[in-house]
GROMACS .gro file of C-alpha atoms in nm:
model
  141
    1UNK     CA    1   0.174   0.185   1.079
    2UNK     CA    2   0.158   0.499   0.958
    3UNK     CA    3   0.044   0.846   1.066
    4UNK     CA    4  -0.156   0.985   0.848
    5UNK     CA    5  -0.299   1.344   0.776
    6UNK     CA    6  -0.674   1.464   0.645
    7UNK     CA    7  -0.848   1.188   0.766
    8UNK     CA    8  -1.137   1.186   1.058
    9UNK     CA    9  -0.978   1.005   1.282
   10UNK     CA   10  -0.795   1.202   1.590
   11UNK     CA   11  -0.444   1.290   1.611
   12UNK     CA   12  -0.361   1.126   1.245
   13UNK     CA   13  -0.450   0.759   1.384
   14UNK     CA   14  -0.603   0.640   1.062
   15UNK     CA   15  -0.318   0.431   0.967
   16UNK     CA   16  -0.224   0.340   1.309
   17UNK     CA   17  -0.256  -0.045   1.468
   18UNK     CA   18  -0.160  -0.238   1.238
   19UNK     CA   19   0.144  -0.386   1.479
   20UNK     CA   20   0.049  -0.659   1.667
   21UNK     CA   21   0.112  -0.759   2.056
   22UNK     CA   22   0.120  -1.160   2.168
   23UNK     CA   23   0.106  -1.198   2.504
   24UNK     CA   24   0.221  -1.533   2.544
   25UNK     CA   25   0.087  -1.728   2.860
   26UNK     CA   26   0.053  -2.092   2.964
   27UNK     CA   27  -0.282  -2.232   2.851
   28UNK     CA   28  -0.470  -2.192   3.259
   29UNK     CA   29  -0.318  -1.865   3.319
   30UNK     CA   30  -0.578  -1.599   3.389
   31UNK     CA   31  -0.616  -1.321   3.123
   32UNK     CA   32  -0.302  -1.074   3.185
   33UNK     CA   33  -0.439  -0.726   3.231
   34UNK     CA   34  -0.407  -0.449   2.947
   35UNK     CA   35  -0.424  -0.086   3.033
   36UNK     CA   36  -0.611   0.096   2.818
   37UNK     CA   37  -0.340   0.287   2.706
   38UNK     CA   38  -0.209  -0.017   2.495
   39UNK     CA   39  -0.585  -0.104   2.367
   40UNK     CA   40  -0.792   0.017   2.087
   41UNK     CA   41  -1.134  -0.066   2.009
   42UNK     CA   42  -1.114   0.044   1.609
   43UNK     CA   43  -1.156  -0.254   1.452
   44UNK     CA   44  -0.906  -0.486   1.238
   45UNK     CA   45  -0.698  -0.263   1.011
   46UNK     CA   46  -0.720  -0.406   0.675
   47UNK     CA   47  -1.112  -0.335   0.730
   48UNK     CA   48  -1.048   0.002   0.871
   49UNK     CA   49  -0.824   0.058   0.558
   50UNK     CA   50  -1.112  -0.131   0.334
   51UNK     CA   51  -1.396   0.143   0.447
   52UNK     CA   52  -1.199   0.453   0.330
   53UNK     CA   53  -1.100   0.406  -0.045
   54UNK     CA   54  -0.779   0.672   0.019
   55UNK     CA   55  -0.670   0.497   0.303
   56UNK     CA   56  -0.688   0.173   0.112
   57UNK     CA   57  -0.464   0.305  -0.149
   58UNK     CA   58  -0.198   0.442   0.050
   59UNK     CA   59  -0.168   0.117   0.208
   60UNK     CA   60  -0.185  -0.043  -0.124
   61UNK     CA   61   0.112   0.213  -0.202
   62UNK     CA   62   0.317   0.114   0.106
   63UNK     CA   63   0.286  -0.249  -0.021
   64UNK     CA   64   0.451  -0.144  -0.314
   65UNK     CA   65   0.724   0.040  -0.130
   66UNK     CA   66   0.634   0.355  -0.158
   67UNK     CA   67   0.620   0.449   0.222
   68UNK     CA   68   0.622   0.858   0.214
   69UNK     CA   69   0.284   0.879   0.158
   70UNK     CA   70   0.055   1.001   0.423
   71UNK     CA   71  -0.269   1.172   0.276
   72UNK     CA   72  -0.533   1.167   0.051
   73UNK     CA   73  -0.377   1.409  -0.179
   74UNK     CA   74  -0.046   1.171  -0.251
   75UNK     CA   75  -0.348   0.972  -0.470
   76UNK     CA   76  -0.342   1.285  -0.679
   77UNK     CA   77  -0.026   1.473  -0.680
   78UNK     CA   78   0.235   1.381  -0.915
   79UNK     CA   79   0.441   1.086  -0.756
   80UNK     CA   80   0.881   1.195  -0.746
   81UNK     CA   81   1.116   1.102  -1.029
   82UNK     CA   82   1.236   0.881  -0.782
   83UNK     CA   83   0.946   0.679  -0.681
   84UNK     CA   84   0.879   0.601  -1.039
   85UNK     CA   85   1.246   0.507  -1.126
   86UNK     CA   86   1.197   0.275  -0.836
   87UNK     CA   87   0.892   0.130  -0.959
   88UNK     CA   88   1.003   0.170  -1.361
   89UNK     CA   89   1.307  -0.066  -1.187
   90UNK     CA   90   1.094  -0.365  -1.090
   91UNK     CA   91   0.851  -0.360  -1.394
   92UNK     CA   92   1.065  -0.312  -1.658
   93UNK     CA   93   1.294  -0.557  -1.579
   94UNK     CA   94   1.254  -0.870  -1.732
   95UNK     CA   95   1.487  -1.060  -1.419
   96UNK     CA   96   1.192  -0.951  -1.176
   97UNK     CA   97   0.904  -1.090  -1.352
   98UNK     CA   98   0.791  -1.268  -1.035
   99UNK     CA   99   0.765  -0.910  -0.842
  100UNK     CA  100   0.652  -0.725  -1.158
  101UNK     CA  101   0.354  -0.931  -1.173
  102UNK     CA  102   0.303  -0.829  -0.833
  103UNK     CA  103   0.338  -0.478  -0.845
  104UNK     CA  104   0.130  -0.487  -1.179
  105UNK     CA  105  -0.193  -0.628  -0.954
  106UNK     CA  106  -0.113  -0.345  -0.679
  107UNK     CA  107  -0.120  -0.061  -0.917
  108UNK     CA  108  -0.429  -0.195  -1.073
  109UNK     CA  109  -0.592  -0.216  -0.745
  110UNK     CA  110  -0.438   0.199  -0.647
  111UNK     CA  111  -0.559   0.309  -1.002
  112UNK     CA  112  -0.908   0.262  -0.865
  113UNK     CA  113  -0.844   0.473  -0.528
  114UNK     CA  114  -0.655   0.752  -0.715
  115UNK     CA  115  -0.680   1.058  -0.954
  116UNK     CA  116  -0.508   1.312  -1.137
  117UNK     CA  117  -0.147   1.341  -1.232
  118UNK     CA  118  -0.083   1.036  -0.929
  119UNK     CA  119  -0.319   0.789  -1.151
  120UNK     CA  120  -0.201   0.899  -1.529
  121UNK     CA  121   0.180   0.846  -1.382
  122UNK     CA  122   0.037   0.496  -1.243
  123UNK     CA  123  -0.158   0.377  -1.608
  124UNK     CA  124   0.131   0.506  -1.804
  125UNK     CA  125   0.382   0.291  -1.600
  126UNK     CA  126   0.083  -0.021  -1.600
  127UNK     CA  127   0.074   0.033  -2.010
  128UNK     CA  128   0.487   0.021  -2.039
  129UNK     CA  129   0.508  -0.233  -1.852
  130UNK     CA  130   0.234  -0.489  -1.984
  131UNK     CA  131   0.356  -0.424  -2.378
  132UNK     CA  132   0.742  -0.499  -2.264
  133UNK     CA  133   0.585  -0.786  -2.061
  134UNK     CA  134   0.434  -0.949  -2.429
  135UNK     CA  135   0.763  -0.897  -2.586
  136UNK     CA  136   0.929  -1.047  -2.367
  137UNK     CA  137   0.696  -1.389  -2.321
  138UNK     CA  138   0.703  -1.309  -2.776
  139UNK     CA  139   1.085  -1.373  -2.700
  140UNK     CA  140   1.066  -1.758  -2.540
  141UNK     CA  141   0.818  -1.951  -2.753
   0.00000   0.00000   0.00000
């Protein structure tokens, strides 16, 4: 969850739901009752995040760890010195391949939801890290 600013939906609920509730009864048990309160009628979230390109990319961003980001202008505005240290961390380092890899697919997949300085930052840090990445596969055969 996350609440989220410049978006349509009322009171920043665009990134909301995504938590879960299991109500747990034995299989013959009537339906237990739900107020309303508890219940929303928007929709599974990864779809709801699927529909709006910059709400898909902040939650591609919170994947990768980055969880500050709440609008549609953290796509464009330069990311901190300390989010990309963070991210320089994991995909420069050759003892994380396994989660390198994985952050390389989810900045592919942000480049395509972002602009500006955000996306230059994002295909600089791609382009670094896929040239140290063949150097260091060069290194073991």
């Amino acid at each position: 969850d996350f609440l989220s600013r410049g978006f349509k939906e009322p009171d920043s609920e665009a990134g909301l739901f995504h938590t879960h509730m299991w109500v747990l009864t034995p299989p013959k048990a009537p339906v237990p009752f739900l107020v309303p309160q508890i219940c929303h009628s928007k929709g599974p979230y990864d779809l709801r995040m699927k529909a709006d390109k910059a709400l898909w990319g902040l939650h591609r961003l919170r994947d990768m760890g980055i969880a500050g980001m709440r609008s549609a202008d953290d796509l464009t505005n330069p990311f901190k010195d300390e989010v990309i240290e963070s991210l320089k961390d994991v995909l420069y380092n050759p003892r994380k391949a396994t989660e390198a890899a994985r952050m390389q697919r989810l900045i592919e997949e942000v480049l395509e939801c972002c602009d500006g300085r955000a996306k230059k930052q994002l295909a600089l840090l791609l382009k670094h890290s896929a040239s140290l990445q063949g150097r260091t596969n060069g290194l073991h055969h």
